[in-house]
Coordinates of C-alpha atoms in Angstrom, one line a residue:
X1 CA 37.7 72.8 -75.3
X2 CA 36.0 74.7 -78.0
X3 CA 31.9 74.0 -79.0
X4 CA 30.5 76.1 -81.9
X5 CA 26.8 77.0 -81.7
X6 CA 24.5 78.3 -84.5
X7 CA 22.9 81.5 -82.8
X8 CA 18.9 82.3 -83.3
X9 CA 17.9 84.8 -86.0
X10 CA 18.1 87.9 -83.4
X11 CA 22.0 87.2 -82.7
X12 CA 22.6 86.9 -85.5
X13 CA 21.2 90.3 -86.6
X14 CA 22.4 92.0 -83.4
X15 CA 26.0 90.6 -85.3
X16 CA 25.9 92.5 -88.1
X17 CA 25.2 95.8 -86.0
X18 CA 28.0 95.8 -84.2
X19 CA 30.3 99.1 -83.6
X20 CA 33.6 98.6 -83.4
X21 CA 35.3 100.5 -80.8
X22 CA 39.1 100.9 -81.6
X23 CA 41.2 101.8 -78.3
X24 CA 44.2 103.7 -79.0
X25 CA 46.5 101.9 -76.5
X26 CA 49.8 103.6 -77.3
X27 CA 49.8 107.3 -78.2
X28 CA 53.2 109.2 -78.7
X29 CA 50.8 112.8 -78.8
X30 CA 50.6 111.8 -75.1
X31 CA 53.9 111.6 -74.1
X32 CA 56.7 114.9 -74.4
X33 CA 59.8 112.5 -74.2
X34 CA 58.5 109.9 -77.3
X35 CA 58.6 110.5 -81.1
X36 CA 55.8 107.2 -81.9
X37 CA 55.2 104.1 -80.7
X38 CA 55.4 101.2 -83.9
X39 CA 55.4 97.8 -84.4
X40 CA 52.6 96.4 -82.6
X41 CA 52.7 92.8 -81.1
X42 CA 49.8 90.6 -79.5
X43 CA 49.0 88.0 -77.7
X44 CA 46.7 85.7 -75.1
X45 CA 48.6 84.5 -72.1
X46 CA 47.7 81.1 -70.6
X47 CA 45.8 82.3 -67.9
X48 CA 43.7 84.8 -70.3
X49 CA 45.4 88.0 -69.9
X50 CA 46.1 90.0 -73.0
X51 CA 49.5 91.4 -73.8
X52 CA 50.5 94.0 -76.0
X53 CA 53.9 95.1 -77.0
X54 CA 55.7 97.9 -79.1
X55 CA 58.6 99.9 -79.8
X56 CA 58.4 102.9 -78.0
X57 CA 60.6 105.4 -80.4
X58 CA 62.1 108.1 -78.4
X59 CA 64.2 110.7 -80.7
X60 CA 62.4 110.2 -84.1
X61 CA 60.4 107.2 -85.7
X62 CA 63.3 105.5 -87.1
X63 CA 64.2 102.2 -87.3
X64 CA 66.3 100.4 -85.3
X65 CA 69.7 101.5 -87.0
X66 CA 68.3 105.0 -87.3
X67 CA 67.8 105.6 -83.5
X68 CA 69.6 105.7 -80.8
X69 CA 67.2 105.3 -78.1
X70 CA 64.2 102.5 -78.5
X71 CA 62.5 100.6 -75.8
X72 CA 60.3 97.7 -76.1
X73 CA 57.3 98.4 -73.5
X74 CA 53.8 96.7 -73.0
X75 CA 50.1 97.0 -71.8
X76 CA 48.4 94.3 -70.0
X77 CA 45.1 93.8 -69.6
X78 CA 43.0 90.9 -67.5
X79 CA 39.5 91.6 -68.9
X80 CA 39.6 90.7 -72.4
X81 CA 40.2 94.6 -73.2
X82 CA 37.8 96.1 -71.6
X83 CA 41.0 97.6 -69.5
X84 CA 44.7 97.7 -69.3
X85 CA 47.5 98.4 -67.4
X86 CA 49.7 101.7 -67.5
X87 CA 52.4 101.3 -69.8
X88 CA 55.2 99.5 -68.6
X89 CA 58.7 98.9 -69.8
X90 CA 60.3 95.4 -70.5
X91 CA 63.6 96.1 -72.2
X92 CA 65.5 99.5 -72.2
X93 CA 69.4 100.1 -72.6
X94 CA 71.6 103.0 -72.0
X95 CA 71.7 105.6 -74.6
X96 CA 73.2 104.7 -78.0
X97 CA 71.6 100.8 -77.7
X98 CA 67.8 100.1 -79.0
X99 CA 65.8 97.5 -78.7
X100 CA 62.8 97.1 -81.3
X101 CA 60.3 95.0 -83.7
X102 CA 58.7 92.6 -80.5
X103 CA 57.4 89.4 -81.5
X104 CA 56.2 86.7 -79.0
X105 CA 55.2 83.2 -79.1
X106 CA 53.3 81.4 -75.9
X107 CA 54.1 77.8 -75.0
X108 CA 51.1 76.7 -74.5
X109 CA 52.5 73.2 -72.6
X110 CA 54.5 75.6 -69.9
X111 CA 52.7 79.1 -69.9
X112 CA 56.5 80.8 -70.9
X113 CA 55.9 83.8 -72.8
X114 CA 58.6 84.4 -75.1
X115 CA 59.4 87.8 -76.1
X116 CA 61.5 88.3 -79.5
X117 CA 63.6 91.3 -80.3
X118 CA 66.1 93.2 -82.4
X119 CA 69.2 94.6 -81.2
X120 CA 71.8 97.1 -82.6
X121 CA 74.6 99.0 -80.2
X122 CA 74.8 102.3 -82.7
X123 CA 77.9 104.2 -81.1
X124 CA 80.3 100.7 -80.5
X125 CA 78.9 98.0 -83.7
X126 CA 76.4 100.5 -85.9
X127 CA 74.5 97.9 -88.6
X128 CA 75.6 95.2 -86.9
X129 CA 72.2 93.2 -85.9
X130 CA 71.8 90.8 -82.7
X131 CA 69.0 88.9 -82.2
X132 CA 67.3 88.4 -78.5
X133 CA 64.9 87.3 -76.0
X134 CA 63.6 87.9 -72.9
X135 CA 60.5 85.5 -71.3
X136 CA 58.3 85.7 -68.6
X137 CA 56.9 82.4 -66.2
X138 CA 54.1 84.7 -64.8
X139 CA 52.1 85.6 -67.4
X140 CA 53.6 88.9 -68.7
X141 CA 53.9 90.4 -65.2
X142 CA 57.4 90.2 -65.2
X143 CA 60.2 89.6 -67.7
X144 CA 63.8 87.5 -67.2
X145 CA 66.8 89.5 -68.8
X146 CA 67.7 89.3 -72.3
X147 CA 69.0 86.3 -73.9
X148 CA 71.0 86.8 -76.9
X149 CA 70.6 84.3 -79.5
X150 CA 72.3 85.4 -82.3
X151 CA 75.4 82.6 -82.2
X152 CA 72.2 80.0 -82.4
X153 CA 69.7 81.1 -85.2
X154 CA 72.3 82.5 -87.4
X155 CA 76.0 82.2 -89.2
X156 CA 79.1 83.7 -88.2
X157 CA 79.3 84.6 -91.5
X158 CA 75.9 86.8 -91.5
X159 CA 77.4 89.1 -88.9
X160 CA 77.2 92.2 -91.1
X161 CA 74.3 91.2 -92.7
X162 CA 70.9 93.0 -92.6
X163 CA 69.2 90.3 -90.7
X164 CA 65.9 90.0 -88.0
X165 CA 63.5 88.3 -86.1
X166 CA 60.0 89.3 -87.6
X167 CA 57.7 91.2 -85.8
X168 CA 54.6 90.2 -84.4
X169 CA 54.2 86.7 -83.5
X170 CA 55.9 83.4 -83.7
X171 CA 53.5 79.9 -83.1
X172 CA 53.7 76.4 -81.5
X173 CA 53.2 72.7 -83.6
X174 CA 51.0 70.1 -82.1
X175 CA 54.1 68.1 -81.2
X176 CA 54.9 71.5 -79.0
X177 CA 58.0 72.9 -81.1
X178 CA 58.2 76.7 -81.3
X179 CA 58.8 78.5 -84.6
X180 CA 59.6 81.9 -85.7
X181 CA 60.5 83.6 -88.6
X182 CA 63.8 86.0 -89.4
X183 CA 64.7 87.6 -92.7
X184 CA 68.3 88.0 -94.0
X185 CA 68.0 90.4 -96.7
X186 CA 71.4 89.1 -98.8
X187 CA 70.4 85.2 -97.6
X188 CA 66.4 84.5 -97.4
X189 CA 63.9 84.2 -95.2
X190 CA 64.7 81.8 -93.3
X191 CA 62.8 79.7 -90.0
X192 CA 64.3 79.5 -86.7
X193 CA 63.2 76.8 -83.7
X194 CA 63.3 75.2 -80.5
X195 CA 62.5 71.8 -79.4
X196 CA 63.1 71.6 -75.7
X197 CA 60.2 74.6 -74.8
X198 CA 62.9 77.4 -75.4
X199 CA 65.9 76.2 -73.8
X200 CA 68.1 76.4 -76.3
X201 CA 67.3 77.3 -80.7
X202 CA 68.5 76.3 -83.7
X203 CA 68.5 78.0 -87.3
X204 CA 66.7 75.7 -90.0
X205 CA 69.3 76.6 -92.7
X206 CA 67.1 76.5 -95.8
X207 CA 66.5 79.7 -97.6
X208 CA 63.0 80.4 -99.0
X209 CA 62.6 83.3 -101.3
X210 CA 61.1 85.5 -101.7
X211 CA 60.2 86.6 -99.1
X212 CA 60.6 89.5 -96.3
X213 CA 58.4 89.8 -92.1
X214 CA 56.7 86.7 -92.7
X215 CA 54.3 84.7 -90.5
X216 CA 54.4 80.8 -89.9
X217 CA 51.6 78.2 -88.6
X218 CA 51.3 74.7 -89.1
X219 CA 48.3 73.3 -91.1
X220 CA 46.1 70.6 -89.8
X221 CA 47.8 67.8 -91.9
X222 CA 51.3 69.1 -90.4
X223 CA 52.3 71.1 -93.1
X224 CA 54.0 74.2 -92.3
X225 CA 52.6 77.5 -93.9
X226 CA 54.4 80.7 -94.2
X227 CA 52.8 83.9 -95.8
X228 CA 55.4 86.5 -96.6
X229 CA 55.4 90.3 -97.3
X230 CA 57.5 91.0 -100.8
X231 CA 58.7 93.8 -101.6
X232 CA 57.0 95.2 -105.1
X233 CA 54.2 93.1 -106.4
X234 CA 51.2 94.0 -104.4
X235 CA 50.3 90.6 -103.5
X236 CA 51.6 88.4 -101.2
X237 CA 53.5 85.1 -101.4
X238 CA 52.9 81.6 -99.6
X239 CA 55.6 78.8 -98.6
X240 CA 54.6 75.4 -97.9
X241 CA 56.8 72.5 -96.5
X242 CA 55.9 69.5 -96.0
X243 CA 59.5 67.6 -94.0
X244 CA 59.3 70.2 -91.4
X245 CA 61.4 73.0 -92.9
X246 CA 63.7 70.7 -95.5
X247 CA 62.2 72.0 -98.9
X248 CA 59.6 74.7 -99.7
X249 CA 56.8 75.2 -102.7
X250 CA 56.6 78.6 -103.2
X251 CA 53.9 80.7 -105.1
X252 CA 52.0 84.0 -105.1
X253 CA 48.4 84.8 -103.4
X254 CA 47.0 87.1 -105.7
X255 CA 44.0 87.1 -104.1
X256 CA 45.9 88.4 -100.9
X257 CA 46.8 91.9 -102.1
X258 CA 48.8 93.5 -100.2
X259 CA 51.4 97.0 -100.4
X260 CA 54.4 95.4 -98.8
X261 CA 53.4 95.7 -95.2
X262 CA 53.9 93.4 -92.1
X263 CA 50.5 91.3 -92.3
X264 CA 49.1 88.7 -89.0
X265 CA 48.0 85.2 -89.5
X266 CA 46.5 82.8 -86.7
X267 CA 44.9 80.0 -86.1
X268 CA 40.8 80.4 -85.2
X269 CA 40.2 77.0 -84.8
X270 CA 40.8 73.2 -86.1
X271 CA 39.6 70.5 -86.6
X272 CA 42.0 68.7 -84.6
X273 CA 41.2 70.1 -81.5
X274 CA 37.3 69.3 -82.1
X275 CA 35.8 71.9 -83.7
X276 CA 33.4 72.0 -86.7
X277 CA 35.8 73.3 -89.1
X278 CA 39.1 74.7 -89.8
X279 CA 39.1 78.2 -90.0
X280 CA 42.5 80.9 -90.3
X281 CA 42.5 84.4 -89.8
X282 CA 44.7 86.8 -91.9
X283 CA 44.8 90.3 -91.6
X284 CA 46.6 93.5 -93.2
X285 CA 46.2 96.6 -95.0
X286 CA 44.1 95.4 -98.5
X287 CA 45.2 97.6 -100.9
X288 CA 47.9 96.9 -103.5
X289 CA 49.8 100.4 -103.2
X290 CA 49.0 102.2 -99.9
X291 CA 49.0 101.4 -96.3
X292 CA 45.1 101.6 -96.0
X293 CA 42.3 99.6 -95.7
X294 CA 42.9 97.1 -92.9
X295 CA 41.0 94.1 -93.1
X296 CA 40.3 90.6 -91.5
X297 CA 39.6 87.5 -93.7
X298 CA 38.6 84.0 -92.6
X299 CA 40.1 81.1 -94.7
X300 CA 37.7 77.4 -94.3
X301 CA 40.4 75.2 -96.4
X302 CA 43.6 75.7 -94.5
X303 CA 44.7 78.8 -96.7
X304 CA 43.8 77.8 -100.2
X305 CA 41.1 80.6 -100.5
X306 CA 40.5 83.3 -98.5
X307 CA 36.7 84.7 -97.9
X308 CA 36.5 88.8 -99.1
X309 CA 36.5 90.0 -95.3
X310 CA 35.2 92.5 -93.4
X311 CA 37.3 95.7 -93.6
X312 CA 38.4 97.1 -89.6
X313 CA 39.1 100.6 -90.6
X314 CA 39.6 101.9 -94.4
X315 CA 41.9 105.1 -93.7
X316 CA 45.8 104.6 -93.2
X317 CA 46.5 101.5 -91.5
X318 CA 49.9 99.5 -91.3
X319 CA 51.5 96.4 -89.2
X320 CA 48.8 94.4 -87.5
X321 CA 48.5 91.8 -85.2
X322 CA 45.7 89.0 -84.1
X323 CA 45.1 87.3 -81.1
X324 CA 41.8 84.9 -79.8
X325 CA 40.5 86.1 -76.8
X326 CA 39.2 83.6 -73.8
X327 CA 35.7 83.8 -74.9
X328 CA 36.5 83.6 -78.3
X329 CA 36.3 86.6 -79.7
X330 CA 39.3 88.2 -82.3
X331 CA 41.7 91.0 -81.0
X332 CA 43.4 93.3 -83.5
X333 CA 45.9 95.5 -82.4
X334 CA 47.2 97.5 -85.4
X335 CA 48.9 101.1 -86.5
X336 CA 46.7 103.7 -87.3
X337 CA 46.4 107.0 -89.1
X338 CA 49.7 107.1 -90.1
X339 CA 51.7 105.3 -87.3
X340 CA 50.4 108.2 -84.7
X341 CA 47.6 105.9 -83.0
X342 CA 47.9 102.1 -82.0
X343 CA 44.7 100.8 -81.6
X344 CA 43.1 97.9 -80.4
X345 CA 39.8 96.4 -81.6
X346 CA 38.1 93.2 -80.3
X347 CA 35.4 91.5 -83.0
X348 CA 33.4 88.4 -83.1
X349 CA 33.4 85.8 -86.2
X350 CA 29.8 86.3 -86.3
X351 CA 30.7 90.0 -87.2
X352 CA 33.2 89.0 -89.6
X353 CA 30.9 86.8 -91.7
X354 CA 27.5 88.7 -90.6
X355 CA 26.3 85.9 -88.6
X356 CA 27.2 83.1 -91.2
X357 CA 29.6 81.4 -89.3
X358 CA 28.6 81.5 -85.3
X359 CA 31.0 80.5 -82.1
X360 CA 30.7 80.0 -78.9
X361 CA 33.4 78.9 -76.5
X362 CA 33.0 76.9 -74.0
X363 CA 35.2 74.8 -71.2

C-alpha cells in the first residue's frame, strides 16, 4: 500500500540538491564482438528486483532487417540499482535470425514477466516480421522459450507488412487484462491483449492513426490512454477510448514536444489504490527536432496537462524507459550520447518537483 508524507523543510531542501548519478549499464566500447547495444526496456518484478533489457547489436547498429545477428540480453539487479548482474542473454538464434526492440509487461496477479520481441529470419523470409514472446515465473532469473504470436495479434493478410510490437513496455488494467501496443506501418497502430494472464492474445482490430511506438495505460475512470510518436510534427499525439479499444478520440499534445522518438509513460500513483492524488510520468527527449534533452514530467489530471519537468541529461538522448522502484523512487533507463552509452538513473518525485510534491512508501 502506498502513504504519501509531506517531508520537513530540510528534506525538502536536501531534494533539490540531489546529483544524479547515471550508470551506464550496457556499453558496446566494452565489448570487441558488439557494434551497440539499443532499445532499452525496464521494469520492477514482483518481488522488487529490477530488470533491464536491450538489443545487443552484433555486426553494425542496424535494425532488425538490417542485421543479421541481434540478441535480446538483460541485467538484473536486487537492490534497487545500487548493483546488477553481469550481462546475461535471454534470446539468441543462429546466424542470419535476430531478435530485437524488448518490451515487457508484469502481471502483477501472477508475478509472470512477459518479454515482447521482434523477429525477422534474413537469409530464408528477409522483411518478413514475426512477433514473439518469451516469460519468466521467477522473477527474471530465467526465461521459457519463445512463443510466436504472430497468427494471434495480426492478419494473414499483414504478412509482408512492416509491422511490430513496440518497444519498451506494455501495462495491466484493474480488471488484470494485459495490453500492448504494435504498429503496422500500411494499417495503424493498432492494440493487442490478453485476458486469461497471457495464455493465449488477441489483436483488437481497430486502427488508430496516426500514430507509430506508442505507449498505453488505463486512466483512473477506465479510459484507455495511448501517447504515440508521429513521424514529422514535433509534438506528440494522444488516443483516448473509452469501450475498451472500440473507437478512439484522437488529437495532438503540443505541449509534449517531441522529435519522433520512442517516449515512456507510467503510472506513479492513483487514486484508486489510495493515494493522495493521481499523478503520471512521461519521459523522452524534449526537443522538437533532435534527440536531446531527455526529460521527466509529472501529469496531476490523468494526462490533460503536463507539469514543465525536470530535464535528466540535456546532450543526445533517445528511447527511454520508466519504472517505480520498491521504495518509491523513479528509474530511467535511457540511450545516451548518441546510442553509445545506456544509462540508468534512479530519482525521487521530490527531486522532480523540488520538494513540492513529497512520497513516501510504505507497506
Amino acid at each position: 500500500m502506498m502513504s504519501l508524507l509531506v517531508y520537513p523543510q530540510e528534506e525538502q531542501a536536501s531534494a533539490k540538491k540531489q546529483e544524479l548519478d547515471y550508470i551506464n549499464l550496457f556499453n558496446a566500447e566494452d565489448r570487441e564482438d558488439v557494434s551497440c547495444y539499443r532499445i532499452p526496456s525496464i521494469i520492477t518484478a514482483q518481488n522488487g528486483d529490477l530488470i533491464a533489457a536491450i538489443d545487443e547489436r552484433v555486426p553494425s547498429c542496424g535494425d532488425l532487417k538490417l542485421s543479421k545477428d541481434i540478441n535480446i540480453v538483460i541485467r538484473r539487479s536486487d537492490d534497487s540499482g545500487d548493483s546488477w548482474s553481469e550481462i546475461e542473454t535471454v534470446v539468441d538464434y543462429p546466424l542470419g535470425r535476430s531478435a530485437s526492440d524488448p518490451s515487457m509487461i508484469v502481471d502483477e496477479t501472477t508475478g509472470v514477466i512477459f518479454l515482447f520481441f521482434n523477429f525477422m529470419d534474413l537469409d530464408k523470409e528477409k522483411d518478413v516480421y514475426y512477433l514473439k514472446v518469451i516469460k519468466s515465473t521467477d522473477h527474471g532469473k530465467t526465461w521459457s522459450l519463445p512463443v510466436d504470436l504472430t497468427s494471434q495479434i495480426t492478419k494473414p493478410e499483414w504478412r509482408n507488412d512492416f509491422k511490430f510490437i513496440t518497444s519498451g513496455r506494455g501495462t495491466q488494467t484493474r480488471n488484470g487484462k494485459l495490453l500492448h501496443t504494435l504498429v503496422n506501418k500500411e494499417n495503424g497502430l493498432h492494440l493487442f491483449g490478453s485476458d486469461d494472464h497471457g495464455e493465449s492474445w488477441y489483436l483488437i482490430d481497430t486502427p488508430i492513426l496516426p500514430g507509430n511506438e506508442s505507449k498505453v495505460i488505463e486512466l483512473v475512470d477506465g479510459t484507455w490512454m495511448i501517447n504515440s510518436r508521429v513521424k514529422g510534427n514535433g509534438e506528440r499525439y494522444v488516443h483516448l477510448s473509452s469501450d475498451e479499444g472500440k473507437s478512439w478520440v484522437s488529437k495532438s499534445d503540443p505541449s509534449l514536444i517531441d522529435p519522433g522518438c520512442n517516449a515512456s509513460l507510467i503510472r506513479y500513483t492513483s487514486i484508486n489504490d489510495g493515494a493522495d492524488k493521481n499523478r503520471l510520468l512521461f519521459s523522452n527527449a524534449r526537443m522538437r527536432d533532435d534527440r536531446k534533452n531527455m526529460t521527466i514530467r509529472i501529469s496531476y489530471d490523468e494526462g490533460k496537462t503536463w507539469t514543465e519537468g525536470k530535464t535528466i541529461y540535456q546532450g543526445s538522448s533517445a528511447y527511454s524507459s520508466m519504472t517505480i522502484l520498491p521504495n518509491g523512487d523513479i528509474g530511467l533507463f535511457f540511450e545516451k550520447d548518441k546510442y553509445r552509452e545506456n544509462a540508468f538513473v534512479r530519482v525521487t518525485l521530490e527531486w522532480l518537483t523540488d520538494g513540492r510534491d513529497c512520497y513516501k512508501k510504505t507497506k
